[in-house]
């Protein structure tokens, strides 16, 4: 229960950050990606700033035996990159470039009055289901501890 | 589109990074939106326990609405046509499952812990996204 409340609170902070930084705005994201046009550096500031507390947390993690509210950390091992990872990332990038939406901002867009976000999210779920239906082994990256 | 003050962008980025930090230090979990969406919809059976993923997925739009209501109302400009949105959504959904993550899981969490997979994934999707925008805007002229 405390984990669920923490996740709810953390999700809200995440969504707040996406709106404050205007990363929910596809035009802003595409303006960053448009390196040959009127380039907008916003995404660079956002990601650079986001990496600071995130990296600090991973440094703090080394000193901790376990997280505050859980029995252990669920962080993927640093496995070697493979073709599936690169193909997936490449396809994701093409979709991200076309719409200017990635999953978090699209989810926020659902409640910000953008009907396009609903269409995008529906198609995104269809894409996820299509991947699930592929006759390949499960794609889970091994974690240091099995999930409970 | 008005330029956004770098200070506002940095403040927003710090919130996103703080969320990732808290989820790791409190629950021991990676703040990856695509993965938690897949868990919440039961498209993926892995990932965090369902209630945790669902709580995050409910919290995200709640936080978005709070800021949009009380701090800064975003003006979403979406140029993509309905067909383009569907194609993009399919690619993002399929690609993030195949590649095990998106901008949050690979970009904000994975890069922060210097994961070679995440760094490579982030460089890859940044490159194909920029290339896609270049082709669409400067070659095709959409």
mmCIF file of N, CA and C in Angstrom, chain A residues 8-101:
data_model
loop_
_atom_site.group_PDB
_atom_site.id
_atom_site.type_symbol
_atom_site.label_atom_id
_atom_site.label_comp_id
_atom_site.label_asym_id
_atom_site.label_seq_id
_atom_site.Cartn_x
_atom_site.Cartn_y
_atom_site.Cartn_z
ATOM 1 N N UNK A 8 1.969 6.664 -6.838
ATOM 2 C CA UNK A 8 0.983 7.674 -7.245
ATOM 3 C C UNK A 8 1.583 9.076 -7.142
ATOM 4 N N UNK A 9 2.229 9.335 -5.992
ATOM 5 C CA UNK A 9 2.855 10.627 -5.728
ATOM 6 C C UNK A 9 3.980 10.903 -6.741
ATOM 7 N N UNK A 10 4.797 9.891 -6.972
ATOM 8 C CA UNK A 10 5.918 10.027 -7.906
ATOM 9 C C UNK A 10 5.411 10.250 -9.334
ATOM 10 N N UNK A 11 4.354 9.524 -9.702
ATOM 11 C CA UNK A 11 3.763 9.721 -11.021
ATOM 12 C C UNK A 11 3.280 11.152 -11.197
ATOM 13 N N UNK A 12 2.691 11.703 -10.137
ATOM 14 C CA UNK A 12 2.199 13.086 -10.195
ATOM 15 C C UNK A 12 3.354 14.074 -10.365
ATOM 16 N N UNK A 13 4.447 13.842 -9.663
ATOM 17 C CA UNK A 13 5.617 14.725 -9.816
ATOM 18 C C UNK A 13 6.141 14.645 -11.249
ATOM 19 N N UNK A 14 6.171 13.432 -11.772
ATOM 20 C CA UNK A 14 6.647 13.215 -13.147
ATOM 21 C C UNK A 14 5.764 13.986 -14.129
ATOM 22 N N UNK A 15 4.455 13.834 -13.989
ATOM 23 C CA UNK A 15 3.522 14.536 -14.876
ATOM 24 C C UNK A 15 3.626 16.047 -14.740
ATOM 25 N N UNK A 16 3.832 16.501 -13.504
ATOM 26 C CA UNK A 16 4.003 17.935 -13.264
ATOM 27 C C UNK A 16 5.228 18.457 -14.010
ATOM 28 N N UNK A 17 6.298 17.690 -13.947
ATOM 29 C CA UNK A 17 7.520 18.089 -14.635
ATOM 30 C C UNK A 17 7.347 18.141 -16.145
ATOM 31 N N UNK A 18 6.587 17.183 -16.676
ATOM 32 C CA UNK A 18 6.365 17.152 -18.133
ATOM 33 C C UNK A 18 5.609 18.400 -18.597
ATOM 34 N N UNK A 19 4.634 18.853 -17.808
ATOM 35 C CA UNK A 19 3.858 20.032 -18.211
ATOM 36 C C UNK A 19 4.667 21.305 -18.000
ATOM 37 N N UNK A 20 5.306 21.405 -16.830
ATOM 38 C CA UNK A 20 6.082 22.616 -16.541
ATOM 39 C C UNK A 20 7.155 22.833 -17.612
ATOM 40 N N UNK A 21 7.800 21.764 -18.044
ATOM 41 C CA UNK A 21 8.894 21.888 -19.010
ATOM 42 C C UNK A 21 8.391 21.947 -20.456
ATOM 43 N N UNK A 22 7.066 21.847 -20.644
ATOM 44 C CA UNK A 22 6.451 21.872 -21.980
ATOM 45 C C UNK A 22 6.839 20.665 -22.829
ATOM 46 N N UNK A 23 7.298 19.610 -22.203
ATOM 47 C CA UNK A 23 7.599 18.401 -22.973
ATOM 48 C C UNK A 23 6.317 17.699 -23.428
ATOM 49 N N UNK A 24 5.175 18.143 -22.897
ATOM 50 C CA UNK A 24 3.891 17.593 -23.362
ATOM 51 C C UNK A 24 3.500 18.179 -24.713
ATOM 52 N N UNK A 25 4.224 19.190 -25.144
ATOM 53 C CA UNK A 25 3.883 19.887 -26.386
ATOM 54 C C UNK A 25 4.663 19.300 -27.571
ATOM 55 N N UNK A 26 4.005 18.551 -28.444
ATOM 56 C CA UNK A 26 4.732 17.918 -29.555
ATOM 57 C C UNK A 26 5.522 18.917 -30.405
ATOM 58 N N UNK A 27 4.991 20.120 -30.594
ATOM 59 C CA UNK A 27 5.715 21.105 -31.407
ATOM 60 C C UNK A 27 7.057 21.462 -30.761
ATOM 61 N N UNK A 28 7.067 21.520 -29.417
ATOM 62 C CA UNK A 28 8.313 21.842 -28.691
ATOM 63 C C UNK A 28 9.338 20.726 -28.869
ATOM 64 N N UNK A 29 8.863 19.493 -28.774
ATOM 65 C CA UNK A 29 9.750 18.344 -28.910
ATOM 66 C C UNK A 29 10.295 18.280 -30.337
ATOM 67 N N UNK A 30 9.404 18.462 -31.319
ATOM 68 C CA UNK A 30 9.854 18.392 -32.713
ATOM 69 C C UNK A 30 10.800 19.537 -33.056
ATOM 70 N N UNK A 31 10.611 20.688 -32.389
ATOM 71 C CA UNK A 31 11.523 21.813 -32.642
ATOM 72 C C UNK A 31 12.923 21.497 -32.132
ATOM 73 N N UNK A 32 13.004 20.670 -31.084
ATOM 74 C CA UNK A 32 14.325 20.224 -30.613
ATOM 75 C C UNK A 32 14.940 19.250 -31.614
ATOM 76 N N UNK A 33 14.081 18.358 -32.129
ATOM 77 C CA UNK A 33 14.578 17.338 -33.065
ATOM 78 C C UNK A 33 14.944 17.931 -34.422
ATOM 79 N N UNK A 34 14.390 19.109 -34.732
ATOM 80 C CA UNK A 34 14.611 19.742 -36.037
ATOM 81 C C UNK A 34 15.929 20.508 -36.025
ATOM 82 N N UNK A 35 17.029 19.770 -36.106
ATOM 83 C CA UNK A 35 18.346 20.395 -35.970
ATOM 84 C C UNK A 35 18.685 21.295 -37.164
ATOM 85 N N UNK A 36 18.003 21.081 -38.291
ATOM 86 C CA UNK A 36 18.288 21.889 -39.477
ATOM 87 C C UNK A 36 17.315 23.064 -39.613
ATOM 88 N N UNK A 37 16.378 23.183 -38.676
ATOM 89 C CA UNK A 37 15.399 24.266 -38.755
ATOM 90 C C UNK A 37 15.588 25.258 -37.624
ATOM 91 N N UNK A 38 14.466 25.780 -37.106
ATOM 92 C CA UNK A 38 14.558 26.702 -35.962
ATOM 93 C C UNK A 38 14.669 25.880 -34.693
ATOM 94 N N UNK A 39 15.906 25.554 -34.329
ATOM 95 C CA UNK A 39 16.170 24.625 -33.245
ATOM 96 C C UNK A 39 15.763 25.208 -31.903
ATOM 97 N N UNK A 40 15.091 24.411 -31.099
ATOM 98 C CA UNK A 40 14.650 24.824 -29.761
ATOM 99 C C UNK A 40 15.363 23.936 -28.736
ATOM 100 N N UNK A 41 16.203 24.525 -27.881
ATOM 101 C CA UNK A 41 17.035 23.695 -26.993
ATOM 102 C C UNK A 41 16.309 23.147 -25.769
ATOM 103 N N UNK A 42 15.008 23.447 -25.613
ATOM 104 C CA UNK A 42 14.323 23.133 -24.351
ATOM 105 C C UNK A 42 14.552 21.693 -23.877
ATOM 106 N N UNK A 43 14.374 20.728 -24.801
ATOM 107 C CA UNK A 43 14.487 19.319 -24.385
ATOM 108 C C UNK A 43 15.866 19.013 -23.793
ATOM 109 N N UNK A 44 16.872 19.686 -24.315
ATOM 110 C CA UNK A 44 18.224 19.465 -23.795
ATOM 111 C C UNK A 44 18.338 19.915 -22.332
ATOM 112 N N UNK A 45 17.767 21.091 -22.042
ATOM 113 C CA UNK A 45 17.769 21.574 -20.656
ATOM 114 C C UNK A 45 16.987 20.613 -19.754
ATOM 115 N N UNK A 46 15.844 20.154 -20.271
ATOM 116 C CA UNK A 46 14.983 19.285 -19.458
ATOM 117 C C UNK A 46 15.698 17.981 -19.145
ATOM 118 N N UNK A 47 16.246 17.346 -20.177
ATOM 119 C CA UNK A 47 16.881 16.053 -19.940
ATOM 120 C C UNK A 47 18.143 16.209 -19.103
ATOM 121 N N UNK A 48 18.905 17.258 -19.376
ATOM 122 C CA UNK A 48 20.109 17.500 -18.574
ATOM 123 C C UNK A 48 19.765 17.691 -17.110
ATOM 124 N N UNK A 49 18.719 18.474 -16.844
ATOM 125 C CA UNK A 49 18.310 18.715 -15.452
ATOM 126 C C UNK A 49 17.763 17.438 -14.824
ATOM 127 N N UNK A 50 17.004 16.669 -15.594
ATOM 128 C CA UNK A 50 16.407 15.439 -15.053
ATOM 129 C C UNK A 50 17.485 14.435 -14.658
ATOM 130 N N UNK A 51 18.593 14.444 -15.401
ATOM 131 C CA UNK A 51 19.643 13.460 -15.126
ATOM 132 C C UNK A 51 20.338 13.721 -13.793
ATOM 133 N N UNK A 52 20.275 14.967 -13.293
ATOM 134 C CA UNK A 52 21.014 15.288 -12.054
ATOM 135 C C UNK A 52 20.444 14.549 -10.833
ATOM 136 N N UNK A 53 19.160 14.759 -10.470
ATOM 137 C CA UNK A 53 18.634 13.990 -9.332
ATOM 138 C C UNK A 53 18.616 12.488 -9.601
ATOM 139 N N UNK A 54 18.367 12.108 -10.848
ATOM 140 C CA UNK A 54 18.324 10.689 -11.179
ATOM 141 C C UNK A 54 19.692 10.040 -10.950
ATOM 142 N N UNK A 55 20.743 10.683 -11.419
ATOM 143 C CA UNK A 55 22.091 10.141 -11.229
ATOM 144 C C UNK A 55 22.480 10.133 -9.753
ATOM 145 N N UNK A 56 22.096 11.193 -9.032
ATOM 146 C CA UNK A 56 22.387 11.244 -7.592
ATOM 147 C C UNK A 56 21.734 10.058 -6.882
ATOM 148 N N UNK A 57 20.507 9.747 -7.280
ATOM 149 C CA UNK A 57 19.794 8.639 -6.645
ATOM 150 C C UNK A 57 20.525 7.322 -6.875
ATOM 151 N N UNK A 58 21.082 7.147 -8.084
ATOM 152 C CA UNK A 58 21.805 5.908 -8.340
ATOM 153 C C UNK A 58 23.109 5.851 -7.558
ATOM 154 N N UNK A 59 23.692 7.028 -7.263
ATOM 155 C CA UNK A 59 24.879 7.048 -6.397
ATOM 156 C C UNK A 59 24.490 6.701 -4.962
ATOM 157 N N UNK A 60 23.380 7.293 -4.490
ATOM 158 C CA UNK A 60 22.895 7.008 -3.125
ATOM 159 C C UNK A 60 22.563 5.520 -3.001
ATOM 160 N N UNK A 61 22.016 4.964 -4.053
ATOM 161 C CA UNK A 61 21.603 3.560 -4.038
ATOM 162 C C UNK A 61 22.757 2.637 -3.648
ATOM 163 N N UNK A 62 23.966 3.000 -4.069
ATOM 164 C CA UNK A 62 25.120 2.153 -3.774
ATOM 165 C C UNK A 62 25.365 2.035 -2.272
ATOM 166 N N UNK A 63 24.920 3.072 -1.530
ATOM 167 C CA UNK A 63 25.142 3.072 -0.076
ATOM 168 C C UNK A 63 24.003 2.372 0.654
ATOM 169 N N UNK A 64 22.934 2.082 -0.064
ATOM 170 C CA UNK A 64 21.757 1.521 0.591
ATOM 171 C C UNK A 64 21.706 0.012 0.415
ATOM 172 N N UNK A 65 21.284 -0.678 1.458
ATOM 173 C CA UNK A 65 21.103 -2.120 1.356
ATOM 174 C C UNK A 65 19.822 -2.414 0.589
ATOM 175 N N UNK A 66 18.797 -1.609 0.877
ATOM 176 C CA UNK A 66 17.513 -1.798 0.199
ATOM 177 C C UNK A 66 16.800 -0.461 0.109
ATOM 178 N N UNK A 67 15.787 -0.355 -0.780
ATOM 179 C CA UNK A 67 15.026 0.890 -0.851
ATOM 180 C C UNK A 67 14.220 1.102 0.432
ATOM 181 N N UNK A 68 13.743 2.318 0.620
ATOM 182 C CA UNK A 68 13.044 2.662 1.860
ATOM 183 C C UNK A 68 11.786 1.808 2.047
ATOM 184 N N UNK A 69 11.068 1.563 0.961
ATOM 185 C CA UNK A 69 9.767 0.899 1.088
ATOM 186 C C UNK A 69 9.715 -0.487 0.431
ATOM 187 N N UNK A 70 10.864 -1.053 0.089
ATOM 188 C CA UNK A 70 10.838 -2.359 -0.574
ATOM 189 C C UNK A 70 11.991 -3.218 -0.076
ATOM 190 N N UNK A 71 11.917 -4.509 -0.346
ATOM 191 C CA UNK A 71 12.916 -5.433 0.188
ATOM 192 C C UNK A 71 14.229 -5.385 -0.586
ATOM 193 N N UNK A 72 14.154 -5.019 -1.868
ATOM 194 C CA UNK A 72 15.382 -4.897 -2.651
ATOM 195 C C UNK A 72 15.148 -4.028 -3.885
ATOM 196 N N UNK A 73 16.247 -3.731 -4.591
ATOM 197 C CA UNK A 73 16.150 -2.908 -5.799
ATOM 198 C C UNK A 73 15.819 -3.780 -7.013
ATOM 199 N N UNK A 74 15.010 -3.240 -7.904
ATOM 200 C CA UNK A 74 14.657 -3.938 -9.133
ATOM 201 C C UNK A 74 15.255 -3.160 -10.302
ATOM 202 N N UNK A 75 16.543 -3.274 -10.472
ATOM 203 C CA UNK A 75 17.227 -2.519 -11.522
ATOM 204 C C UNK A 75 17.848 -3.522 -12.488
ATOM 205 N N UNK A 76 17.641 -3.327 -13.803
ATOM 206 C CA UNK A 76 18.195 -4.296 -14.748
ATOM 207 C C UNK A 76 19.712 -4.356 -14.661
ATOM 208 N N UNK A 77 20.250 -5.534 -14.898
ATOM 209 C CA UNK A 77 21.707 -5.668 -14.991
ATOM 210 C C UNK A 77 22.175 -4.986 -16.265
ATOM 211 N N UNK A 78 23.424 -4.556 -16.252
ATOM 212 C CA UNK A 78 23.967 -3.926 -17.451
ATOM 213 C C UNK A 78 24.341 -4.985 -18.481
ATOM 214 N N UNK A 79 23.329 -5.527 -19.156
ATOM 215 C CA UNK A 79 23.575 -6.524 -20.195
ATOM 216 C C UNK A 79 24.120 -5.824 -21.438
ATOM 217 N N UNK A 80 24.662 -6.615 -22.333
ATOM 218 C CA UNK A 80 25.200 -6.055 -23.574
ATOM 219 C C UNK A 80 24.049 -5.632 -24.491
ATOM 220 N N UNK A 81 24.245 -4.536 -25.218
ATOM 221 C CA UNK A 81 23.214 -4.139 -26.190
ATOM 222 C C UNK A 81 23.058 -5.234 -27.253
ATOM 223 N N UNK A 82 21.857 -5.401 -27.748
ATOM 224 C CA UNK A 82 21.660 -6.367 -28.825
ATOM 225 C C UNK A 82 20.823 -5.726 -29.931
ATOM 226 N N UNK A 83 20.584 -6.523 -30.982
ATOM 227 C CA UNK A 83 19.909 -5.962 -32.145
ATOM 228 C C UNK A 83 18.472 -5.569 -31.835
ATOM 229 N N UNK A 84 17.847 -6.347 -30.927
ATOM 230 C CA UNK A 84 16.461 -6.054 -30.588
ATOM 231 C C UNK A 84 16.340 -4.670 -29.935
ATOM 232 N N UNK A 85 17.275 -4.400 -29.040
ATOM 233 C CA UNK A 85 17.285 -3.100 -28.369
ATOM 234 C C UNK A 85 17.415 -1.968 -29.381
ATOM 235 N N UNK A 86 18.379 -2.140 -30.312
ATOM 236 C CA UNK A 86 18.645 -1.065 -31.274
ATOM 237 C C UNK A 86 17.507 -0.913 -32.276
ATOM 238 N N UNK A 87 16.942 -2.037 -32.711
ATOM 239 C CA UNK A 87 15.814 -1.962 -33.644
ATOM 240 C C UNK A 87 14.619 -1.297 -32.962
ATOM 241 N N UNK A 88 14.354 -1.714 -31.734
ATOM 242 C CA UNK A 88 13.235 -1.138 -30.993
ATOM 243 C C UNK A 88 13.416 0.362 -30.787
ATOM 244 N N UNK A 89 14.621 0.763 -30.368
ATOM 245 C CA UNK A 89 14.887 2.177 -30.135
ATOM 246 C C UNK A 89 14.762 2.971 -31.436
ATOM 247 N N UNK A 90 15.254 2.375 -32.543
ATOM 248 C CA UNK A 90 15.189 3.067 -33.831
ATOM 249 C C UNK A 90 13.738 3.289 -34.261
ATOM 250 N N UNK A 91 12.905 2.247 -34.119
ATOM 251 C CA UNK A 91 11.486 2.370 -34.492
ATOM 252 C C UNK A 91 10.781 3.378 -33.588
ATOM 253 N N UNK A 92 11.063 3.306 -32.301
ATOM 254 C CA UNK A 92 10.479 4.263 -31.367
ATOM 255 C C UNK A 92 10.822 5.691 -31.785
ATOM 256 N N UNK A 93 12.082 5.906 -32.151
ATOM 257 C CA UNK A 93 12.508 7.250 -32.536
ATOM 258 C C UNK A 93 11.765 7.780 -33.761
ATOM 259 N N UNK A 94 11.527 6.895 -34.724
ATOM 260 C CA UNK A 94 10.796 7.323 -35.925
ATOM 261 C C UNK A 94 9.378 7.769 -35.539
ATOM 262 N N UNK A 95 8.715 6.977 -34.700
ATOM 263 C CA UNK A 95 7.374 7.339 -34.250
ATOM 264 C C UNK A 95 7.370 8.621 -33.445
ATOM 265 N N UNK A 96 8.363 8.778 -32.596
ATOM 266 C CA UNK A 96 8.509 9.973 -31.765
ATOM 267 C C UNK A 96 8.687 11.206 -32.655
ATOM 268 N N UNK A 97 9.504 11.046 -33.710
ATOM 269 C CA UNK A 97 9.735 12.159 -34.633
ATOM 270 C C UNK A 97 8.486 12.533 -35.414
ATOM 271 N N UNK A 98 7.720 11.525 -35.832
ATOM 272 C CA UNK A 98 6.515 11.790 -36.637
ATOM 273 C C UNK A 98 5.489 12.588 -35.841
ATOM 274 N N UNK A 99 5.223 12.148 -34.594
ATOM 275 C CA UNK A 99 4.141 12.759 -33.824
ATOM 276 C C UNK A 99 4.619 13.807 -32.826
ATOM 277 N N UNK A 100 5.858 13.671 -32.344
ATOM 278 C CA UNK A 100 6.317 14.548 -31.270
ATOM 279 C C UNK A 100 5.851 14.081 -29.906
ATOM 280 N N UNK A 101 5.218 12.909 -29.873
ATOM 281 C CA UNK A 101 4.748 12.312 -28.614
ATOM 282 C C UNK A 101 5.607 11.109 -28.265
#
